[in-house]
XYZ file of C-alpha atoms in Angstrom:
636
model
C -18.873 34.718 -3.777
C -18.798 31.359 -3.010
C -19.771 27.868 -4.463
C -23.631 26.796 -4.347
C -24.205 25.498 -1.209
C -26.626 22.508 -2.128
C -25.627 19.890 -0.474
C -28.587 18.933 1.350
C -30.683 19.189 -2.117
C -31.102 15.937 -3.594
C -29.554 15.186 -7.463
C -32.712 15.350 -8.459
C -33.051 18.976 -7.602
C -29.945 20.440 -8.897
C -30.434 18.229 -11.827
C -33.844 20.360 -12.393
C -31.936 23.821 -11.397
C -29.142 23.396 -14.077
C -31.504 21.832 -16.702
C -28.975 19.406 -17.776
C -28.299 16.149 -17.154
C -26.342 15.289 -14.328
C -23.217 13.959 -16.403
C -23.261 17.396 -18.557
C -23.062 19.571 -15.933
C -20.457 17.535 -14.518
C -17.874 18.317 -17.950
C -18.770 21.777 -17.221
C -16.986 21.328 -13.899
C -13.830 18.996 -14.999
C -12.717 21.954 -16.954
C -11.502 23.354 -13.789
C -9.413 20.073 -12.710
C -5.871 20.202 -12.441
C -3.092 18.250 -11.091
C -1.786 18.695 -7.389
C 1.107 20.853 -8.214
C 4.596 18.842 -7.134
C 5.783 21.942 -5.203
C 2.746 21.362 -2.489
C 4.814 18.015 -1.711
C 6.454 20.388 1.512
C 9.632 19.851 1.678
C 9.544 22.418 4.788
C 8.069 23.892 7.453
C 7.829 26.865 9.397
C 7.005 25.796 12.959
C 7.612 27.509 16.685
C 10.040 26.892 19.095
C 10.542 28.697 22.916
C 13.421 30.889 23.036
C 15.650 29.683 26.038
C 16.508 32.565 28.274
C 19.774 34.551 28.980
C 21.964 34.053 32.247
C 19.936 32.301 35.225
C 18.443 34.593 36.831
C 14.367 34.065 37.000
C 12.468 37.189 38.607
C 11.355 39.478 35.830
C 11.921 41.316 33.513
C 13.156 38.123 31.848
C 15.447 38.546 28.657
C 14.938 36.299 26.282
C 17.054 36.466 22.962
C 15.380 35.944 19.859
C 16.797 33.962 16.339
C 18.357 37.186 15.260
C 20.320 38.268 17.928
C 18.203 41.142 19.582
C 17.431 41.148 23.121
C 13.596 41.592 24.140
C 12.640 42.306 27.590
C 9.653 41.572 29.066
C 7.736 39.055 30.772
C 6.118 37.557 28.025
C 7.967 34.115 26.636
C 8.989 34.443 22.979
C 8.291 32.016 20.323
C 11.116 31.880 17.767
C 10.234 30.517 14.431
C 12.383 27.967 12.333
C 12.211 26.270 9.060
C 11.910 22.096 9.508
C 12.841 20.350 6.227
C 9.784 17.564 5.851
C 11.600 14.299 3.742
C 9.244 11.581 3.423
C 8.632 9.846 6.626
C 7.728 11.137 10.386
C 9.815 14.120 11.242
C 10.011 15.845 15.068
C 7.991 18.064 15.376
C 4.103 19.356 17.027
C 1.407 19.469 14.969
C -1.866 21.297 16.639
C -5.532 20.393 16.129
C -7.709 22.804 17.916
C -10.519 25.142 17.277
C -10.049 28.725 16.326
C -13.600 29.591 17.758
C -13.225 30.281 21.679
C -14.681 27.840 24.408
C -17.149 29.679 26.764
C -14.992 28.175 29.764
C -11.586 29.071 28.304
C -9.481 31.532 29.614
C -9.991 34.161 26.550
C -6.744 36.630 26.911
C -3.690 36.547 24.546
C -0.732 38.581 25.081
C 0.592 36.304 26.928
C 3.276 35.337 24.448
C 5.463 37.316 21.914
C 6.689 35.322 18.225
C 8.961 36.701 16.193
C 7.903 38.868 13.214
C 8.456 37.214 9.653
C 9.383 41.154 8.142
C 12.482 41.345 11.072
C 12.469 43.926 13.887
C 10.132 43.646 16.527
C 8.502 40.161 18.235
C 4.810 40.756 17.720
C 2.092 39.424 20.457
C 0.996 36.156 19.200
C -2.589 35.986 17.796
C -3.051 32.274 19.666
C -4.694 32.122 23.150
C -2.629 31.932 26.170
C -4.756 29.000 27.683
C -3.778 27.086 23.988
C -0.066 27.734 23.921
C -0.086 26.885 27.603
C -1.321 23.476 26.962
C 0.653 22.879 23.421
C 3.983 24.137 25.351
C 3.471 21.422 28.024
C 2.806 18.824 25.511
C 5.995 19.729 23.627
C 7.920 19.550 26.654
C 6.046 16.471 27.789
C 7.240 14.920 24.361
C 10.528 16.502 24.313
C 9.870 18.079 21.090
C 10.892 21.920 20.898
C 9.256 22.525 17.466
C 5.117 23.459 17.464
C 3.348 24.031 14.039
C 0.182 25.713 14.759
C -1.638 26.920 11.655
C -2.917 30.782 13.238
C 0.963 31.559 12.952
C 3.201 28.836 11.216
C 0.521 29.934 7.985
C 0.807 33.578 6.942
C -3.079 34.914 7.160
C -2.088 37.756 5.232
C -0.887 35.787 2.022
C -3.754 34.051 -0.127
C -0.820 32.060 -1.795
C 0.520 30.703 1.445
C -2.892 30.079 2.458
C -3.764 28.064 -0.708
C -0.798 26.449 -0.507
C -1.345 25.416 2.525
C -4.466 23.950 2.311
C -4.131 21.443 -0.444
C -0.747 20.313 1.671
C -2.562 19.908 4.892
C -2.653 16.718 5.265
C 1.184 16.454 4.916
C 1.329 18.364 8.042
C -0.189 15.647 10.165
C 0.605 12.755 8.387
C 4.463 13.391 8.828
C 4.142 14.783 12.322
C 5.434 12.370 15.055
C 3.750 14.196 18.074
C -0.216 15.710 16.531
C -1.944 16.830 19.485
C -5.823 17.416 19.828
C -6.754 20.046 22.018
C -10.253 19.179 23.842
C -11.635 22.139 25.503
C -13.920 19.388 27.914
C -13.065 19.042 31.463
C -13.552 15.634 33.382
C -13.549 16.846 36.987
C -14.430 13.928 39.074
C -12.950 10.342 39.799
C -16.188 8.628 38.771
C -15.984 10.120 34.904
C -12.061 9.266 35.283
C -12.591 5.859 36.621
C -15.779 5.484 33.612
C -13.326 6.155 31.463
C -11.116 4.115 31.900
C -13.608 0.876 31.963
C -14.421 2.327 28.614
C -11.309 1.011 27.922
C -10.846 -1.992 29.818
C -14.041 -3.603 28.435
C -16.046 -3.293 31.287
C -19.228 -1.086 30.219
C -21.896 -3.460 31.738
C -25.491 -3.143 32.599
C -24.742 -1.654 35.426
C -22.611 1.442 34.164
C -23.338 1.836 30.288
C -25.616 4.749 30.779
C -22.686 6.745 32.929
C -20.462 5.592 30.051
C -22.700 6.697 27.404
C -23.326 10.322 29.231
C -19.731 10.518 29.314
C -18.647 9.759 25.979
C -21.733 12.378 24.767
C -20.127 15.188 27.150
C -16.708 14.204 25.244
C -17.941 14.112 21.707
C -20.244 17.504 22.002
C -16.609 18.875 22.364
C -16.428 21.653 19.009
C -13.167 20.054 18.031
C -15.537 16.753 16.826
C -17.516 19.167 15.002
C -14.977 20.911 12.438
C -14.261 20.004 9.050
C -10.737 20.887 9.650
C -10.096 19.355 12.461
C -11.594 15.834 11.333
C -9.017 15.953 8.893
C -6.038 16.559 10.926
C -7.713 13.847 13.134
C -8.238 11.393 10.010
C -4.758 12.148 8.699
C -2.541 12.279 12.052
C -3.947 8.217 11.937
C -2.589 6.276 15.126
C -0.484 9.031 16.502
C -3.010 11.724 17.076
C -2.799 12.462 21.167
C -6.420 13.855 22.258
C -5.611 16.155 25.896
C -8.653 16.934 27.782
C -8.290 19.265 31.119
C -8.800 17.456 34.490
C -9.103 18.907 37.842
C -5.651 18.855 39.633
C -6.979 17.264 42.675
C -7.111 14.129 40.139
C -3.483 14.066 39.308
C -2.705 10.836 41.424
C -6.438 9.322 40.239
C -5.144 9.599 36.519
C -2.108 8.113 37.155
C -3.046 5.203 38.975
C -5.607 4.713 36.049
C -2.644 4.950 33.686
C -4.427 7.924 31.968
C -1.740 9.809 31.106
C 1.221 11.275 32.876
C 1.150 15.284 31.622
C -0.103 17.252 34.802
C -3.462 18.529 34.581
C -4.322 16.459 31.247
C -6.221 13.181 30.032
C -3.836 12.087 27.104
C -5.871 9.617 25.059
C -4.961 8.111 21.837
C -7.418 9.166 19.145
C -7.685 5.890 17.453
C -8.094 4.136 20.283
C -10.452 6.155 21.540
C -12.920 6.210 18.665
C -12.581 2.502 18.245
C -14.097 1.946 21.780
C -16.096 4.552 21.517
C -17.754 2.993 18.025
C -17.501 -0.837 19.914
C -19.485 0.348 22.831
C -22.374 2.418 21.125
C -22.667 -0.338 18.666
C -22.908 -2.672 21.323
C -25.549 -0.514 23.834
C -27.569 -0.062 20.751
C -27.399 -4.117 20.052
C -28.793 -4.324 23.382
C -31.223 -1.315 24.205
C -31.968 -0.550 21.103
C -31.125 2.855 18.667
C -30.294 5.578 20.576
C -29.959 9.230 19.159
C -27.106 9.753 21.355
C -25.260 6.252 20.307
C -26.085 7.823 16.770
C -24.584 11.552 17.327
C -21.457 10.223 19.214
C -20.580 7.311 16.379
C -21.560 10.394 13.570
C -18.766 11.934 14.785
C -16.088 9.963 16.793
C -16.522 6.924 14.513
C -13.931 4.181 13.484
C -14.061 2.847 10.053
C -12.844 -0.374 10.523
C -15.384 -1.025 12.900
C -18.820 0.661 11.060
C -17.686 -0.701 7.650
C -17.444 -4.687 8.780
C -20.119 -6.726 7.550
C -21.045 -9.497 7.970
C -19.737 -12.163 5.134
C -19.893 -15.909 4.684
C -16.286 -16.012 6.671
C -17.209 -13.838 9.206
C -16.987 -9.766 9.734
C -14.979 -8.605 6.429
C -15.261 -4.986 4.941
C -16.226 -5.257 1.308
C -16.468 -1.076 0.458
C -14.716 1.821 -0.028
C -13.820 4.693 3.019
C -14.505 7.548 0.156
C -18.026 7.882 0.479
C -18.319 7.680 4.256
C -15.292 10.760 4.607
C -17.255 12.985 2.291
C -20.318 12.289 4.281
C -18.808 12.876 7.511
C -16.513 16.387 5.616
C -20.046 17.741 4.714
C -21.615 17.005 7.762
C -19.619 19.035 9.817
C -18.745 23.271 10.256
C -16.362 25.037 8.009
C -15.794 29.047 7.604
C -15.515 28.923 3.497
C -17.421 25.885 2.009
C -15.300 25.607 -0.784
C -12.426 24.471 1.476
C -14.497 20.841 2.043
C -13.094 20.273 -2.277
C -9.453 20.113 -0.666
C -10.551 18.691 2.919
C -11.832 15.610 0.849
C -8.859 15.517 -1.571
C -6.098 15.474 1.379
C -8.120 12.677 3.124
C -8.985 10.279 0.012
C -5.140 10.999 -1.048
C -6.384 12.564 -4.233
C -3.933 13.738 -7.017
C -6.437 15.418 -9.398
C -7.773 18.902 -7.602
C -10.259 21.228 -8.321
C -9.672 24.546 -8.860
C -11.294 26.258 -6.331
C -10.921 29.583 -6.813
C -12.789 29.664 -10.210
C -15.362 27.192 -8.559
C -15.763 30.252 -5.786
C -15.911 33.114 -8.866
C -18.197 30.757 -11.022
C -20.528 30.026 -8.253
C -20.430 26.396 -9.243
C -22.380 23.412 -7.327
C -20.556 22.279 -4.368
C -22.612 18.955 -4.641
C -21.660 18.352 -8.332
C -18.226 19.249 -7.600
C -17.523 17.060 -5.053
C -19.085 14.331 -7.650
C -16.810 15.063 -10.236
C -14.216 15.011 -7.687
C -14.668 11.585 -6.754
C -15.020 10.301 -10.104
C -12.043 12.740 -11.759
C -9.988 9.971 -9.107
C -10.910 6.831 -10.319
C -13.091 6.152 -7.700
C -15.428 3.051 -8.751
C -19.750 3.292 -9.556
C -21.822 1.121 -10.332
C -23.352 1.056 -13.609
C -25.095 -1.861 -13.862
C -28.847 -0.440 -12.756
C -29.648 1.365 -15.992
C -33.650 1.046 -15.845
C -34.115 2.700 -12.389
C -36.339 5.872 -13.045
C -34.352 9.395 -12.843
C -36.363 10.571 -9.891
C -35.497 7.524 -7.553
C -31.918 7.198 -8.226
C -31.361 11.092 -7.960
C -33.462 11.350 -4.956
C -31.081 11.543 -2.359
C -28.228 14.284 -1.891
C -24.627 13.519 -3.087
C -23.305 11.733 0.128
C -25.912 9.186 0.163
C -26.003 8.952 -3.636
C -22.210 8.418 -3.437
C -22.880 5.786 -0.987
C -25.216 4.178 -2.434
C -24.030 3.729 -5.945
C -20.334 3.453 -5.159
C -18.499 -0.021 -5.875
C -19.123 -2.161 -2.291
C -18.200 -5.514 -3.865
C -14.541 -5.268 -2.962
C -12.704 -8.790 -1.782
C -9.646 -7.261 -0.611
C -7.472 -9.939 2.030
C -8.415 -10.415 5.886
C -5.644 -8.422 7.505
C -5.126 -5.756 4.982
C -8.451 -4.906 4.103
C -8.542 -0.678 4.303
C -5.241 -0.291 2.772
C -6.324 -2.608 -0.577
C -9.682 -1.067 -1.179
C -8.389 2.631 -0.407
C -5.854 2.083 -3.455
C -8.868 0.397 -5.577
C -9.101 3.537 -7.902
C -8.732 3.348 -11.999
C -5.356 4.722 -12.790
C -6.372 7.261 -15.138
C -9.927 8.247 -16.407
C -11.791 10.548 -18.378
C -15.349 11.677 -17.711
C -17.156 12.036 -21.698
C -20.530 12.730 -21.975
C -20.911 8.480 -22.516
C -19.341 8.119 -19.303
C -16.082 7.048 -17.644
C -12.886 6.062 -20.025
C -9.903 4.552 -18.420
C -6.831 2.301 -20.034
C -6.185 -1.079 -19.034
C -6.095 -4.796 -19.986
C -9.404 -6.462 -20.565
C -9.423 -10.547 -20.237
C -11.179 -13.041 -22.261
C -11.546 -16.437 -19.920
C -11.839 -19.932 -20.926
C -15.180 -21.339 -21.261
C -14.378 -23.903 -18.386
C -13.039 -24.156 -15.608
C -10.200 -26.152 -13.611
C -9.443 -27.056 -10.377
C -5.940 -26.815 -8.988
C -4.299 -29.358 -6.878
C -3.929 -28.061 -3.165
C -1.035 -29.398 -0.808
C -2.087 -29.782 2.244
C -5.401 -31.181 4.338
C -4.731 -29.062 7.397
C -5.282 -25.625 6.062
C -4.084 -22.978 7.198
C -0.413 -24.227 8.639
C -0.371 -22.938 12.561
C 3.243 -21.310 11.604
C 4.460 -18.813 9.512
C 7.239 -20.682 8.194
C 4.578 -23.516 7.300
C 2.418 -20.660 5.507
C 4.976 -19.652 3.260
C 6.041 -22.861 2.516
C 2.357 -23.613 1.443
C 1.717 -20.661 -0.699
C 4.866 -20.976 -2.803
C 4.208 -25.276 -2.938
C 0.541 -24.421 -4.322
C 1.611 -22.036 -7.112
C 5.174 -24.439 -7.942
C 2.506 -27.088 -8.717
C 0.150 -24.679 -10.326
C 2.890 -23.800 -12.875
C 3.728 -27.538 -12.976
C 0.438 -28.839 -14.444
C 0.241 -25.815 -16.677
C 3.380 -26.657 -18.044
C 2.498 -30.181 -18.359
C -1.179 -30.443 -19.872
C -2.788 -31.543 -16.626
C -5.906 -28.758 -17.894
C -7.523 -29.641 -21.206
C -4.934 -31.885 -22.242
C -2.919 -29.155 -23.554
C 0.284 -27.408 -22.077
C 0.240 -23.828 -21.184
C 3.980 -23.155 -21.062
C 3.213 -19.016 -20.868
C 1.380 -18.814 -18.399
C 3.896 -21.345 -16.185
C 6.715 -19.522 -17.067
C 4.850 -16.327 -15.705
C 4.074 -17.811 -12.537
C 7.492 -19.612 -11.841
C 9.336 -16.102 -12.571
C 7.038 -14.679 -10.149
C 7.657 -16.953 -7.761
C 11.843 -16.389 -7.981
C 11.409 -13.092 -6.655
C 8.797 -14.381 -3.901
C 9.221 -12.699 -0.627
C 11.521 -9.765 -2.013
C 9.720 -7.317 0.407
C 9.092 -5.113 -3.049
C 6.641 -2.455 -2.716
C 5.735 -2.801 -6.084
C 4.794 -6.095 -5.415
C 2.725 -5.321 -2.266
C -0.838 -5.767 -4.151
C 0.342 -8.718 -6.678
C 1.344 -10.818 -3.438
C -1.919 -10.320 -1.867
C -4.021 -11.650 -5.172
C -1.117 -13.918 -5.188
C -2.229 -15.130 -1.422
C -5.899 -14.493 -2.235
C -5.552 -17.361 -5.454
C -3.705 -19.884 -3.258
C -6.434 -19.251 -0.506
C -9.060 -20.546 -3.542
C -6.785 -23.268 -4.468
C -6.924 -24.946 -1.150
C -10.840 -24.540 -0.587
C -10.835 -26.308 -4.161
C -12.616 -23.230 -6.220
C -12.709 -23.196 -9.702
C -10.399 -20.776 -11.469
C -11.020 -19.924 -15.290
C -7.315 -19.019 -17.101
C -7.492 -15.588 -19.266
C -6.097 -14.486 -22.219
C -5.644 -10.794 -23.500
C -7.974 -9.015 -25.846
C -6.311 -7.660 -28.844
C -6.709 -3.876 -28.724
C -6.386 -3.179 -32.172
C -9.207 -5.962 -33.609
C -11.139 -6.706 -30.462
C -10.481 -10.628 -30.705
C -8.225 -12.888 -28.140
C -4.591 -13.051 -28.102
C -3.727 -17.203 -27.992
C -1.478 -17.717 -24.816
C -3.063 -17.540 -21.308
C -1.779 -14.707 -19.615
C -4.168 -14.880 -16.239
C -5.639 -17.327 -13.653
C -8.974 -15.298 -12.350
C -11.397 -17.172 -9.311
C -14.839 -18.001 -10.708
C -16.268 -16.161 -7.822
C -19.864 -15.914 -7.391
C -20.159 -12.649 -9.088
C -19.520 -13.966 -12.623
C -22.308 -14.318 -14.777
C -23.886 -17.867 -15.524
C -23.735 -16.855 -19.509
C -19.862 -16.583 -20.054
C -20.426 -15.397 -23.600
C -20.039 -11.721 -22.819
C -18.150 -12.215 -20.020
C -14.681 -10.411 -19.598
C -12.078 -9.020 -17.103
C -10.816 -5.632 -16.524
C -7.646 -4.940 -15.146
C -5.515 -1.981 -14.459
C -2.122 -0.553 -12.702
C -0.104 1.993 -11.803
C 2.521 1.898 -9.556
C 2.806 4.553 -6.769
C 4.674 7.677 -7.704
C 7.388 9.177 -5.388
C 7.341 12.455 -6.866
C 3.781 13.805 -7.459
C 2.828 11.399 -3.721
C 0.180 8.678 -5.750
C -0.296 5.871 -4.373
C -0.445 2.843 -6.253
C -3.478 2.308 -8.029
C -5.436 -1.161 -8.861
C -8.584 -2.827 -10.148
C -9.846 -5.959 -11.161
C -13.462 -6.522 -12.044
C -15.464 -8.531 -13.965
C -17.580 -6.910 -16.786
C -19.675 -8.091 -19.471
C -19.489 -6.235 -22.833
C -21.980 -6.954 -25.292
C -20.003 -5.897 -28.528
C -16.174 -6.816 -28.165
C -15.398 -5.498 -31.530
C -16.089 -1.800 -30.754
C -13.144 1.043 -30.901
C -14.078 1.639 -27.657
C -15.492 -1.223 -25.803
C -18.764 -0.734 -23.290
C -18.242 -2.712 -19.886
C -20.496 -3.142 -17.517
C -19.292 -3.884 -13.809
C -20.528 -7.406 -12.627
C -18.077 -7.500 -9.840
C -14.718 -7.668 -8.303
C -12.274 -10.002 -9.717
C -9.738 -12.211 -7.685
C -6.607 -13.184 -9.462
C -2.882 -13.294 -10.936
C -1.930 -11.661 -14.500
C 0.630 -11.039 -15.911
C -0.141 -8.571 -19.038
C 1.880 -7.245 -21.991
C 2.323 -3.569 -22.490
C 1.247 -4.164 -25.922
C -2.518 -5.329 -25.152
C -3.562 -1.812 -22.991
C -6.145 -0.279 -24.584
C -8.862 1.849 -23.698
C -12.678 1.086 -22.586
C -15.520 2.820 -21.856
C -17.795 2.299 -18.164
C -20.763 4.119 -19.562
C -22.985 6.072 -17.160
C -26.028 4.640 -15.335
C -29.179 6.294 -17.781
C -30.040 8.510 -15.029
C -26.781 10.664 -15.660
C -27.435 10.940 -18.825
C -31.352 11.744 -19.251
């Protein structure tokens, strides 16, 4: 048994089929969340590595000596196996993307090559293909790096402990590998599709050749290794240094390398990022000009770069202004997987998810895969909106969960120009519980003043042309900042807290501390306001205990456009947690503006307005807990 594959139902639908509401049948499935367990951190790794052969003679039968001492004779090379410790960081050795399923162009035999058993005695014939170890042994010598993980043996297939294990750690595997290589079973066999290629690069897909380019980047991208589930993940989590090889004729070897192609005989060696950011560019682009184009469509689907289809454009340009999470669920479900249950822990590993699903009881239980990969999401921290309460049932719950998740998702982020995927991907409450009401998380909730001010900025010529001249800026503007605070230059009264807050900021400014790493940004973010002469509204902390304000200012927020006219009800929600070495968490942060009609409520109801811009600096003492209830239609 397996979970419910419904995935391509709408909400509506499996609403109907359980005969609950939507955020009911989601407790039902939370009961099965647990924590990723601290031993899946891997520590180690069993990877491959070619024996080197005895004496120097060549002709056959070859001897090769294995880890243990015994002598095997044969023709076949042996593949040793060794244990890698993993520390945090990039460590030397191969890890393999390819496709289990065979090519119909492929060489098909194994044999070819003999690893060593895991029980002792014997080397046993290796379960990969020949033509695949061929090509992963080249690119390990290419690389000079003697150890391979490849999951069909490096994973023991007969061990449903290893093979959990395994899975919720995958993305480990690829993130820490310095040398992931893609194996493409397409071959480019003539100097035109080389020579296309590399114009795809270069810039240079005119009029005149965008149709060639376009045919060739569809021959490409109908490759099965864009089509997995597993391998978009080892794609998505290898980043920058995933190395895509696809097979050439040899009569091109001197063609590649004038076109600077690669230098491994008898392979294209493309970097993957690079690749699907032209790739996304150009289809973008041919589509800008001809028109859409089903291929364009297919080939972005699945080759496409984030960066590039997220940007929107913004009153400052091309900015990204919403989260990855919904778009790598879409493109998980979208594509083939052997056990559909596996897509829970494919999504995890890529959204860097600490809270797991049990999927084994899921499997038993014959639970919704739709609903689980909801409560998934939300189990996170990962924001909704909540704010469209009076849409009917039918029309919000219309589509299936990816475009439900993409359409009701949080897309008001303002995170910094330069730094824009890494802020929003951390943009995740810190800890939550789903209740029948709806989400509860802890943090600090902010009551502002009921005007604004207007902070003095520095300097006419904004921004300085140098670095040095930046700096210098930034930590002028706030010095001032905490200046007129301290001195009554805002409603004639002095706000020595607050000053004090930001000048003992500022003594540590530039300490290169992680922990820092999202303060400095809203940091850079409120000086950026300061110059451009926005207002800014100061904040004080909401008493937890009797729901009214503390006195002293504790935060400067921007009064960006997404804050309400009618400041009565108007409040700000922050929240923390720093990243955690052990469990692997990254640090986690929001800042939004709410409105909450009834302050004085245990727990009080916010509403998301928007994304808030800012510095605070809160007391432990003023946590407390609030509730985001759901939108109605979870809850009819």
């Amino acid at each position: 048994m397996d979970v419910v594959v419904d995935t391509s139902k709408s909400l509506a639908e499996i609403r109907a089929a359980c005969k609950v509401p939507i955020a009911s049948a989601l407790l039902d499935i939370v009961k099965y969340k647990r924590p990723r367990p601290v031993e899946l951190q891997l520590r180690s790794l069993e990877c491959l590595s070619l024996a080197e052969e005895v004496g120097s003679g060549a002709p056959p039968p070859r001897r090769l000596r294995t880890e243990a001492g015994a002598i095997h004779r044969g023709n076949e090379p042996l593949l040793k196996r060794k244990v890698v410790d993993i520390p945090n960081g990039q460590v030397n050795y191969v890890a393999v993307s390819w496709t289990w399923t065979r090519p119909e162009d492929e060489d098909h035999s194994v044999g070819g090559y003999l690893v060593e058993s895991r029980q002792g005695g014997s080397p046993v014939v290796s379960k990969v293909r020949d033509a695949v170890l061929r090509r992963v042994l080249a690119w390990s010598a290419h690389v000079k790096c003697p150890n391979i993980w490849i999951d069909q043996e490096c994973i023991d297939q007969e061990n449903s402990d290893a093979q959990e294990k395994a899975i919720q750690s995958m993305d480990l595997v690829y993130s820490r590998s310095k040398h992931p290589v893609a194996l493409l079973s397409a071959r480019l066999d003539t100097q035109e599709r080389l020579t296309l290629l590399k114009a795809l690069f270069q810039l240079q897909g005119d009029g005149l050749n965008a149709d060639a380019i376009l045919n060739l980047l569809s021959l490409i991208t109908s490759d099965p290794w864009w089509n997995r589930a597993w391998t978009f993940q080892e794609d998505y989590k290898a980043s920058i240094k995933m190395a895509i090889l696809i097979h050439h004729n040899p009569s091109l070897e001197q063609h590649k390398l004038d076109l600077k192609l690669g230098s491994l005989p008898g392979e294209l060696c493309l970097n993957s990022a690079d690749f699907r950011h032209e790739t996304t560019r150009f289809c973008l682009a041919y589509q800008n000009r001809f028109g859409e184009n089903e291929v364009c469509k297919r080939i972005i689907k699945v080759s496409g770069k984030y960066k590039v289809l997220l940007a929107e454009p913004g009153p400052l340009g091309l900015g990204i202004s919403r989260s990855m999470s919904p778009t790598i669920f879409d493109d998980i479900g979208s594509r083939g997987i052997a056990k559909e249950s596996d897509r829970l822990a494919i999504a995890a590993n890529c959204c860097g998810y600490q809270t797991r699903l049990d999927t084994e009881s899921l499997r038993t239980t014959g639970r919704s895969l739709s609903l689980s990969m909801l409560a998934l999401y939300l189990l996170n921290g990962e924001i909704i909106k909540n704010d469209n309460g009076g849409e009917q049932i039918h029309g919000a719950l219309s589509d299936n969960v990816f475009k439900f998740l993409k359409k009701q998702s949080f897309d008001n982020f303002r995170p910094p120009d330069e730094q824009e995927l890494t802020f929003i991907k951390s943009c995740r409450f810190p800890r939550v519980e789903l209740t029948l009401q709806g989400m509860k998380a802890t943090g600090h909730l902010w009551k502002p003043a009921p005007q604004p001010i207007y902070a003095e900025s520095v300097s006419d010529d904004w921004p300085p042309s140098s670095r040095s001249g930046r700096t210098q800026a930034y930590r002028q503007t706030l010095e001032n900042l905490a200046m007129d605070l301290q001195e009554g230059a805002y409603f004639e009264a002095a706000y020595h807290t607050l000053a004090c807050r930001i000048q003992t900021y500022l003594d540590s400014w530039g300490s290169q501390n992680r922990r820092r790493f999202y303060q400095d940004l809203r940091a850079e973010e409120l000086i950026e306001a300061i110059q451009w002469e926005e207002p800014l509204l100061l904040a004080c902390p909401v008493d937890p205990q009797t729901g009214t304000n503390h006195s002293p200012y504790e935060a400067i927020f921007i009064l960006s456009e997404d804050c309400p006219r009618d400041r009565s009800s108007m409040y700000f929600f922050t929240a923390e947690k720093e990243e955690d070495a052990v469990t692997g968490d990254l640090t986690r942060h929001v800042s939004l503006v709410v409105q909450c009609a009834d302050i004085t409520q245990r727990t009080p109801r916010l509403i998301i307005k928007g994304w808030a811009s800012g510095l605070c600096f809160p007391e432990p003492r003023s946590e407390m807990e609030v509730l985001f209830p759901w939108p109605s239609f979870m809850t009819a």
